[in-house]
Short mmCIF file of C-alpha atoms in Angstrom, two decimals:
data_model
loop_
_atom_site.label_atom_id
_atom_site.label_comp_id
_atom_site.label_asym_id
_atom_site.label_seq_id
_atom_site.Cartn_x
_atom_site.Cartn_y
_atom_site.Cartn_z
CA ARG A 1 32.14 31.63 -41.01
CA ARG A 2 30.54 35.04 -40.86
CA GLN A 3 27.54 33.68 -42.74
CA ARG A 4 26.51 31.28 -40.05
CA GLN A 5 25.43 33.20 -36.97
CA MET A 6 22.04 31.81 -36.02
CA CYS A 7 19.09 33.69 -34.55
CA ILE A 8 20.41 37.16 -35.51
CA ARG A 9 21.19 39.32 -38.52
CA ASP A 10 24.57 40.33 -39.80
CA SER A 11 26.30 43.10 -37.92
CA SER A 12 29.62 44.89 -37.32
CA SER A 13 31.91 46.97 -39.40
CA SER A 14 30.91 47.48 -43.01
CA GLY A 15 33.41 47.54 -45.82
CA SER A 16 34.55 45.67 -48.85
CA GLY A 17 38.01 47.08 -49.29
CA ASP A 18 41.28 45.57 -48.08
CA SER A 19 41.91 46.64 -44.48
CA GLY A 20 45.43 46.27 -43.31
CA GLY A 21 47.47 47.35 -40.29
CA ASP A 22 49.51 45.61 -37.63
CA LEU A 23 47.88 43.56 -34.89
CA LEU A 24 47.01 45.90 -32.05
CA PHE A 25 45.61 44.91 -28.66
CA ILE A 26 43.83 47.63 -26.78
CA PHE A 27 42.97 47.02 -23.16
CA ILE A 28 40.21 49.35 -22.07
CA ALA A 29 37.35 48.93 -19.60
CA GLY A 30 34.02 46.92 -19.38
CA PRO A 31 31.75 44.32 -17.11
CA ILE A 32 30.88 40.70 -17.94
CA PHE A 33 28.37 37.93 -18.27
CA ILE A 34 28.56 34.59 -19.95
CA PHE A 35 26.47 33.46 -22.82
CA ALA A 36 26.45 30.16 -24.64
CA PRO A 37 28.02 29.99 -28.03
CA VAL A 38 26.08 30.75 -31.24
CA VAL A 39 27.08 30.62 -34.85
CA ARG A 40 25.87 32.45 -37.96
CA ALA A 41 23.52 30.92 -40.56
CA ALA A 42 22.40 32.94 -43.54
CA LEU A 43 18.75 32.09 -43.13
CA GLU A 44 16.18 33.33 -45.57
CA LYS A 45 15.38 36.89 -44.62
CA LYS A 46 11.69 36.31 -44.23
CA GLU A 47 12.33 33.33 -41.89
CA GLN A 48 15.07 34.77 -39.64
CA PRO A 49 13.94 33.72 -36.16
CA TRP A 50 14.26 35.48 -32.82
CA GLU A 51 15.87 38.55 -34.27
CA VAL A 52 17.79 40.32 -31.53
CA LYS A 53 17.24 44.06 -31.44
CA PRO A 54 20.19 46.36 -30.49
CA THR A 55 18.13 47.80 -27.60
CA THR A 56 17.52 44.45 -25.96
CA LYS A 57 19.14 44.32 -22.54
CA ARG A 58 21.06 41.41 -21.13
CA PRO A 59 19.18 39.48 -18.40
CA LYS A 60 20.47 40.60 -15.00
CA LEU A 61 21.20 37.65 -12.76
CA HIS A 62 23.02 39.59 -10.06
CA ASP A 63 20.21 38.95 -7.58
CA ILE A 64 20.73 35.19 -7.84
CA ALA A 65 24.45 35.58 -7.19
CA LYS A 66 23.72 37.69 -4.04
CA ARG A 67 21.59 34.86 -2.63
CA ASP A 68 23.73 32.01 -3.96
CA PRO A 69 27.48 32.34 -3.35
CA ASN A 70 28.22 29.44 -5.67
CA PHE A 71 26.16 30.77 -8.56
CA SER A 72 28.13 30.65 -11.86
CA PRO A 73 26.64 31.90 -15.14
CA VAL A 74 29.12 29.71 -17.05
CA LEU A 75 28.04 26.64 -15.15
CA LEU A 76 24.34 27.51 -15.53
CA GLU A 77 24.67 27.58 -19.31
CA ASP A 78 26.64 24.29 -19.32
CA PHE A 79 23.75 22.75 -17.32
CA LEU A 80 21.07 24.15 -19.65
CA PHE A 81 22.96 22.97 -22.71
CA GLU A 82 23.60 19.46 -21.37
CA LEU A 83 20.06 19.00 -20.04
CA TYR A 84 18.49 19.83 -23.42
CA SER A 85 20.68 17.24 -25.17
CA ARG A 86 19.93 14.56 -22.54
CA VAL A 87 16.20 15.20 -22.55
CA HIS A 88 15.78 14.83 -26.29
CA ALA A 89 17.95 11.74 -26.41
CA ALA A 90 15.83 10.20 -23.64
CA ARG A 91 12.29 11.19 -24.62
CA SER A 92 11.53 8.06 -26.62
CA ASP A 93 12.26 5.83 -23.62
CA ALA A 94 10.19 6.21 -20.41
CA ASP A 95 12.90 4.86 -18.06
CA SER A 96 15.59 7.15 -19.48
CA LEU A 97 13.29 10.15 -19.23
CA ALA A 98 12.37 9.23 -15.69
CA ARG A 99 16.08 9.51 -14.71
CA LEU A 100 15.78 13.19 -15.53
CA SER A 101 12.56 13.70 -13.61
CA PRO A 102 14.09 15.98 -10.92
CA TYR A 103 14.74 18.49 -13.66
CA LEU A 104 11.38 18.17 -15.55
CA THR A 105 7.85 18.55 -14.26
CA PRO A 106 5.53 15.52 -14.87
CA LYS A 107 3.54 17.60 -17.41
CA ILE A 108 6.69 18.31 -19.38
CA GLN A 109 7.76 14.66 -19.32
CA GLU A 110 4.38 13.63 -20.68
CA ALA A 111 4.45 16.29 -23.43
CA LEU A 112 7.98 15.30 -24.51
CA SER A 113 7.15 11.61 -24.69
CA ARG A 114 4.34 12.30 -27.24
CA ARG A 115 5.96 15.24 -29.15
CA GLY A 116 4.49 15.61 -32.62
CA GLY A 117 2.08 12.60 -32.18
CA ARG A 118 4.69 10.46 -33.90
CA ALA A 119 5.58 6.88 -33.08
CA THR A 120 9.13 7.84 -32.25
CA GLN A 121 11.33 4.78 -31.60
CA SER A 122 14.52 6.71 -30.82
CA VAL A 123 16.09 10.14 -30.95
CA GLU A 124 19.74 10.60 -31.78
CA GLY A 125 22.18 13.17 -33.17
CA VAL A 126 20.90 15.98 -30.90
CA VAL A 127 23.04 19.00 -31.77
CA ILE A 128 22.39 22.47 -30.38
CA GLY A 129 23.17 25.26 -32.82
CA GLY A 130 22.28 28.11 -30.45
CA MET A 131 21.17 28.73 -26.89
CA SER A 132 20.61 31.95 -24.94
CA ILE A 133 19.00 33.03 -21.74
CA ASP A 134 16.59 35.62 -23.06
CA HIS A 135 14.91 36.79 -19.87
CA TYR A 136 15.01 36.51 -16.06
CA ALA A 137 12.20 37.30 -13.57
CA LEU A 138 11.79 36.95 -9.83
CA LYS A 139 8.24 35.88 -8.90
CA GLY A 140 7.67 35.66 -5.24
CA SER A 141 10.10 33.08 -3.84
CA THR A 142 10.97 31.59 -7.25
CA ASP A 143 13.55 32.59 -9.88
CA HIS A 144 12.43 32.15 -13.49
CA ILE A 145 14.71 32.06 -16.57
CA TYR A 146 13.52 31.82 -20.19
CA VAL A 147 15.91 30.01 -22.54
CA ASP A 148 15.80 29.95 -26.34
CA TYR A 149 17.18 26.95 -28.17
CA GLU A 150 17.77 26.17 -31.84
CA ALA A 151 18.81 22.62 -32.58
CA ASN A 152 18.45 19.58 -34.77
CA TYR A 153 17.92 15.87 -34.06
CA THR A 154 17.09 12.71 -35.93
CA GLU A 155 14.09 10.50 -35.05
CA THR A 156 13.51 6.94 -35.99
CA ILE A 157 9.79 6.72 -36.55
CA GLY A 158 7.68 3.60 -37.05
CA ARG A 159 4.26 2.17 -36.26
CA ASP A 160 2.67 -0.24 -38.73
CA GLY A 161 5.10 0.08 -41.65
CA PRO A 162 8.90 0.03 -41.74
CA ASP A 163 10.79 2.48 -39.62
CA LYS A 164 12.14 5.67 -41.17
CA ARG A 165 14.66 8.23 -40.08
CA VAL A 166 13.69 11.90 -40.21
CA GLY A 167 15.90 14.86 -39.34
CA PHE A 168 14.24 17.86 -37.65
CA TYR A 169 15.38 21.48 -37.15
CA VAL A 170 13.65 23.06 -34.17
CA ARG A 171 13.31 26.29 -32.26
CA GLU A 172 12.09 26.13 -28.66
CA ARG A 173 11.68 28.25 -25.57
CA TRP A 174 12.07 26.52 -22.22
CA THR A 175 11.12 28.06 -18.88
CA PHE A 176 13.09 27.06 -15.82
CA THR A 177 12.27 27.76 -12.19
CA ARG A 178 14.32 27.50 -8.99
CA ALA A 179 13.51 28.36 -5.39
CA THR A 180 15.29 31.55 -4.21
CA GLU A 181 16.87 29.70 -1.25
CA ALA A 182 18.45 27.05 -3.48
CA GLN A 183 22.23 26.85 -3.55
CA SER A 184 24.36 25.76 -6.52
CA PRO A 185 26.61 22.71 -6.07
CA SER A 186 30.05 22.24 -7.62
CA PRO A 187 30.47 21.83 -11.39
CA ALA A 188 31.01 18.08 -11.01
CA LYS A 189 27.77 17.59 -9.09
CA THR A 190 25.78 20.01 -11.30
CA LEU A 191 26.64 18.11 -14.48
CA ALA A 192 26.13 14.64 -12.98
CA PHE A 193 22.30 15.02 -13.17
CA ASN A 194 21.83 12.91 -10.04
CA CYS A 195 19.37 13.68 -7.23
CA PRO A 196 19.83 17.45 -6.61
CA SER A 197 19.25 16.90 -2.89
CA CYS A 198 21.59 14.06 -1.92
CA GLY A 199 23.58 13.44 -5.10
CA ALA A 200 22.69 9.79 -5.40
CA PRO A 201 21.69 8.31 -8.80
CA VAL A 202 18.06 9.22 -9.57
CA SER A 203 15.61 6.68 -8.24
CA ASN A 204 12.19 8.14 -7.40
CA ASP A 205 9.05 6.57 -5.94
CA GLU A 206 5.52 7.03 -7.11
CA ASP A 207 5.31 10.43 -5.36
CA ASP A 208 8.40 11.71 -7.26
CA LYS A 209 10.51 11.52 -4.07
CA CYS A 210 14.06 10.25 -4.07
CA THR A 211 14.22 6.74 -2.68
CA HIS A 212 17.60 7.56 -1.02
CA CYS A 213 16.81 10.81 0.83
CA GLY A 214 13.06 11.13 0.59
CA GLU A 215 13.33 14.66 -0.96
CA THR A 216 11.87 16.02 -4.20
CA ASN A 217 12.80 18.92 -6.44
CA TRP A 218 9.24 20.22 -6.70
CA GLY A 219 9.18 23.89 -7.46
CA GLY A 220 12.92 23.84 -8.08
CA ARG A 221 13.66 23.44 -4.39
CA TYR A 222 17.26 22.31 -4.97
CA ALA A 223 17.97 22.92 -8.65
CA TRP A 224 16.63 24.48 -11.82
CA ARG A 225 13.59 22.57 -13.12
CA CYS A 226 11.90 22.99 -16.54
CA SER A 227 8.27 23.96 -16.02
CA SER A 228 7.28 24.93 -19.55
CA ILE A 229 8.32 24.24 -23.18
CA HIS A 230 7.05 26.21 -26.12
CA LEU A 231 7.84 24.60 -29.46
CA VAL A 232 8.20 27.63 -31.70
CA GLU A 233 9.01 25.71 -34.88
CA GLU A 234 9.77 22.14 -35.91
CA LYS A 235 10.50 21.38 -39.59
CA SER A 236 12.22 18.63 -41.54
CA ARG A 237 14.42 20.79 -43.70
CA ALA A 238 17.77 22.45 -43.16
CA PRO A 239 18.40 26.22 -42.79
CA THR A 240 19.40 28.08 -45.98
CA LEU A 241 23.18 28.50 -46.09
CA SER A 242 23.70 29.85 -49.61
CA GLU A 243 22.92 33.53 -49.17
CA TYR A 244 25.34 36.40 -48.70
CA VAL A 245 24.19 39.03 -46.23
CA GLN A 246 25.96 42.36 -46.28
CA GLU A 247 27.62 43.65 -43.07
CA VAL A 248 26.11 46.63 -41.29
CA ASP A 249 27.72 49.05 -38.89
CA GLY A 250 27.69 47.94 -35.27
CA PRO A 251 27.57 50.15 -32.24
CA ALA A 252 30.74 51.40 -30.54
CA THR A 253 32.11 49.27 -27.71
CA THR A 254 31.14 50.37 -24.21
CA PHE A 255 33.62 50.02 -21.38
CA PRO A 256 32.10 50.20 -17.90
CA ALA A 257 34.43 51.42 -15.17
CA GLY A 258 36.65 48.95 -13.40
CA THR A 259 37.39 46.61 -16.27
CA GLN A 260 41.00 47.64 -16.75
CA SER A 261 41.87 46.92 -13.06
CA LYS A 262 39.95 43.60 -13.23
CA PHE A 263 41.87 42.61 -16.29
CA GLU A 264 45.22 43.57 -14.75
CA HIS A 265 44.35 41.42 -11.72
CA LEU A 266 43.69 38.36 -13.91
CA LEU A 267 46.95 38.97 -15.77
CA LYS A 268 48.83 38.84 -12.46
CA LYS A 269 46.91 35.77 -11.41
CA HIS A 270 47.45 33.74 -14.58
CA HIS A 271 50.29 35.34 -16.56
CA GLY A 272 52.59 37.06 -14.10
CA GLY A 273 51.16 40.49 -15.04
CA SER A 274 52.05 40.22 -18.73
CA ALA A 275 49.40 40.59 -21.41
CA LYS A 276 51.54 38.92 -24.07
CA VAL A 277 50.44 35.36 -23.25
CA PHE A 278 46.77 36.28 -23.27
CA ASN A 279 47.13 38.20 -26.50
CA ALA A 280 48.87 35.27 -28.10
CA ARG A 281 46.02 32.96 -27.00
CA VAL A 282 43.41 35.21 -28.60
CA GLU A 283 45.30 35.31 -31.85
CA ALA A 284 45.91 31.55 -31.83
CA ALA A 285 42.24 30.86 -31.21
CA TYR A 286 41.21 33.21 -34.02
CA HIS A 287 43.42 31.55 -36.66
CA GLY A 288 42.96 28.03 -35.26
CA LEU A 289 39.15 28.25 -35.46
CA ASN A 290 39.07 29.79 -38.90
CA ASP A 291 41.53 27.16 -40.25
CA ALA A 292 39.51 24.24 -38.72
CA TRP A 293 36.19 25.67 -39.97
CA SER A 294 37.40 26.31 -43.55
CA SER A 295 39.07 22.93 -43.87
CA LEU A 296 36.19 21.02 -42.18
CA GLN A 297 38.79 19.49 -39.82
CA TRP A 298 36.72 20.53 -36.85
CA ASP A 299 38.54 18.30 -34.38
CA ASP A 300 41.55 20.62 -34.75
CA ALA A 301 39.56 23.34 -32.98
CA ARG A 302 38.82 21.26 -29.88
CA GLY A 303 41.59 22.80 -27.75
CA PHE A 304 40.36 26.38 -28.27
CA LEU A 305 36.69 25.81 -27.32
CA THR A 306 34.50 24.66 -24.51
CA ASP A 307 32.73 21.36 -25.16
CA ARG A 308 29.49 23.25 -25.49
CA LEU A 309 30.73 25.61 -28.21
CA TRP A 310 32.57 22.84 -30.06
CA LEU A 311 29.40 20.81 -30.23
CA SER A 312 27.25 23.78 -31.25
CA TRP A 313 29.43 24.67 -34.18
CA ARG A 314 29.48 21.03 -35.21
CA TYR A 315 25.76 21.57 -35.91
CA TRP A 316 26.68 23.95 -38.70
CA ILE A 317 29.50 21.73 -39.99
CA ARG A 318 26.86 19.12 -40.44
CA ALA A 319 24.36 21.52 -42.01
CA TYR A 320 26.88 22.61 -44.61
CA SER A 321 27.94 19.02 -45.26
CA ASP A 322 24.32 17.91 -45.74
CA GLN A 323 23.96 20.47 -48.46
CA ASP A 324 27.35 19.67 -50.10
CA LEU A 325 28.63 23.12 -49.16
CA ARG A 326 31.76 24.46 -47.47
CA ASN A 327 32.12 27.95 -45.96
CA GLU A 328 35.70 29.32 -46.12
CA MET A 329 37.39 32.28 -44.40
CA ARG A 330 40.39 32.86 -46.64
CA GLU A 331 43.29 35.14 -45.73
CA ALA A 332 41.69 35.82 -42.29
CA LYS A 333 43.33 38.65 -40.47
CA LEU A 334 42.92 39.73 -36.85
CA GLU A 335 43.39 43.54 -36.80
CA ARG A 336 42.47 44.79 -33.34
CA VAL A 337 41.23 43.41 -30.02
CA GLU A 338 39.51 45.38 -27.19
CA ILE A 339 38.83 44.08 -23.71
CA ALA A 340 35.08 44.57 -23.38
CA ARG A 341 34.12 42.83 -20.07
CA VAL A 342 35.92 41.08 -17.20
CA ASP A 343 34.56 39.11 -14.26
CA SER A 344 35.01 36.12 -12.00
CA ASP A 345 32.50 33.74 -10.44
CA PRO A 346 33.18 30.98 -7.90
CA PHE A 347 34.53 28.59 -10.57
CA PHE A 348 35.57 30.62 -13.61
CA ASP A 349 37.49 33.72 -14.59
CA VAL A 350 35.97 35.43 -17.67
CA VAL A 351 37.22 37.89 -20.25
CA VAL A 352 35.08 39.16 -23.15
CA VAL A 353 37.04 40.69 -26.04
CA ARG A 354 35.76 42.52 -29.09
CA ILE A 355 37.70 41.45 -32.12
CA TYR A 356 37.99 43.46 -35.33
CA ALA A 357 38.97 41.32 -38.33
CA SER A 358 38.62 40.79 -42.07
CA ALA A 359 38.65 37.87 -44.52
CA ILE A 360 37.54 36.69 -47.91
CA ASP A 361 34.31 34.97 -46.83
CA ILE A 362 32.93 32.61 -49.43
CA THR A 363 30.66 29.59 -49.64
CA VAL A 364 31.48 27.01 -52.29
CA HIS A 365 30.05 23.72 -53.52
CA ALA A 366 32.25 21.16 -51.74
CA ILE A 367 32.60 18.87 -54.77
CA THR A 368 32.97 21.28 -57.65
CA ASP A 369 34.38 24.38 -55.77
CA THR A 370 31.73 26.46 -57.57
CA LEU A 371 31.07 29.79 -55.82
CA VAL A 372 27.69 29.79 -54.09
CA ALA A 373 27.90 32.98 -51.98
CA GLY A 374 30.40 35.79 -51.34
CA TYR A 375 33.19 37.26 -53.49
CA ARG A 376 36.51 35.63 -54.17
CA ASN A 377 38.31 38.99 -54.55
CA ARG A 378 36.70 41.06 -51.85
CA ARG A 379 37.59 41.21 -48.19
CA ARG A 380 34.88 41.39 -45.60
CA SER A 381 35.46 43.51 -42.42
CA TYR A 382 33.62 42.55 -39.25
CA SER A 383 33.70 42.58 -35.51
CA GLU A 384 32.49 40.01 -32.92
CA TYR A 385 32.46 39.62 -29.15
CA TRP A 386 34.39 36.57 -27.97
CA THR A 387 33.99 35.24 -24.41
CA PHE A 388 36.98 33.41 -23.01
CA ILE A 389 36.85 31.43 -19.73
CA ARG A 390 39.37 29.76 -17.44
CA PRO A 391 38.97 27.92 -14.09
CA THR A 392 39.60 30.05 -11.05
CA GLY A 393 41.16 26.99 -9.44
CA ARG A 394 40.76 23.25 -8.96
CA ASP A 395 37.20 22.08 -8.27
CA GLY A 396 37.34 20.21 -5.02
CA GLY A 397 34.26 18.20 -5.99
CA ASN A 398 36.14 15.62 -8.07
CA SER A 399 39.57 14.02 -8.28
CA ASP A 400 41.77 13.61 -11.32
CA ASP A 401 41.40 9.85 -11.54
CA GLN A 402 37.76 9.20 -10.49
CA CYS A 403 34.46 9.97 -12.15
CA PRO A 404 32.47 12.23 -9.77
CA SER A 405 29.24 10.36 -10.66
CA CYS A 406 30.03 6.63 -10.65
CA GLY A 407 33.49 6.60 -9.04
CA ALA A 408 34.98 4.53 -11.85
CA PRO A 409 38.54 5.20 -13.08
CA LEU A 410 38.20 8.37 -15.18
CA ALA A 411 38.38 7.90 -18.94
CA VAL A 412 36.69 10.76 -20.70
CA GLU A 413 35.49 10.22 -24.29
CA MET A 414 35.46 12.92 -27.00
CA ALA A 415 32.15 14.52 -25.95
CA GLY A 416 33.49 15.05 -22.43
CA ARG A 417 31.52 12.23 -20.78
CA CYS A 418 32.73 9.36 -18.53
CA GLU A 419 33.11 6.25 -20.66
CA THR A 420 31.52 4.16 -17.87
CA CYS A 421 28.37 6.00 -16.88
CA ARG A 422 28.14 8.62 -19.70
CA VAL A 423 27.94 11.51 -17.21
CA LYS A 424 29.42 14.82 -18.28
CA VAL A 425 32.74 15.38 -16.50
CA GLN A 426 33.97 18.83 -15.53
CA ARG A 427 37.66 18.67 -15.07
CA GLY A 428 38.89 21.26 -12.63
CA GLY A 429 42.59 21.29 -13.44
CA ASP A 430 44.70 23.86 -15.20
CA PHE A 431 44.01 24.64 -18.82
CA ASP A 432 44.42 27.65 -21.02
CA TRP A 433 41.73 30.22 -21.89
CA VAL A 434 39.04 28.63 -24.02
CA LEU A 435 36.34 30.27 -26.06
CA SER A 436 32.90 29.92 -24.55
CA LYS A 437 30.77 32.05 -26.81
CA VAL A 438 30.81 34.21 -29.95
CA GLU A 439 28.32 37.04 -30.38
CA GLN A 440 27.83 39.44 -33.24
CA ASP A 441 28.19 43.06 -32.21
CA GLU A 442 24.55 43.83 -33.15
CA ALA A 443 23.38 41.04 -30.85
CA TYR A 444 25.79 41.65 -27.99
CA ARG A 445 23.98 42.98 -24.91
CA ALA A 446 25.94 45.06 -22.38
#
């Protein structure tokens, strides 16, 4: 699993010897911010995209939170992730794309509908392998965020001859804008992708105004709107997954003041003041994910991950499968955990931990079990930053038995969408800590 972190190089503790020791949880100090999940791919060195430098700073979104009491970094990333998937699935159909018009400028809609100059009949299998907010800027009365995506999708293409299916791997940068006076709605309303003004299903007139309330989302007046898309790369071949990249030393963990008290507060809130339950959850997630990944039984990992992270890592399950490969983390051992950052937003409590672990990390041919990368008799030591989230409380925007978008009896399918209207459903009830993002220590930005 260590060979599949996209968009960045290998990092963390170096070493090839066996590293033992009892499991030790160290709770020290540090602040927090949520990032979407990413996974490691051993791309060809000359083609490694968007390499993250250790000096790169994390985008500061505190100014948005000061103006918007409901602002949630977790929810923002869920929105950005879901919108990307919906847009690509809809871009071959004008009516479907029009239903997303509040979140895309007319110029963007036009560009998407003719991407690549191909006669695209349909787009399916949209899977995001990585997404990150790379930059934030305040320009006048508008907030701007710049989001990097890496994904794949399959197009059915046809014009005069028979249709053919082509899989594409892409890297894109999307720019989103939102008015500084805009206020974030609840998770249920955010992920319904209805009119951002009145919440009704999208139905716009020729002036791009909602036929229900007469409002428009021009300039991101009510919600984030994509104003620019830069297609960095689009190719019809998979990433290289058969290289072994050596670990390098990562920087020491930094612990800003106040994290210990924040963490103790969350322990009292969720676990009666005891760290044992949280510790056990981290350990269970570590072993559960490695077991599911190595066995290719990815459904077994569902309970440990957000929908967004589960879907992202499925991208790499597919990539390995397409190349008849299997990456295995044998004898995986969690050696130490440090609390790096802690925070809460209006909807989620968040804890970022830095894990120190080791495993025999190999890639084999799935049919013959022939070794393709790694060493069968050598342990690999590494560290990563894992972001865990948990609801602060029940979201009052939806009930347990009704879809917040269409009002139908709530039956949620595997991808987390209502079976009736296909809208993403954010359940606000109690559930355990789930993993929202994994970052390599070289890429982690304090």
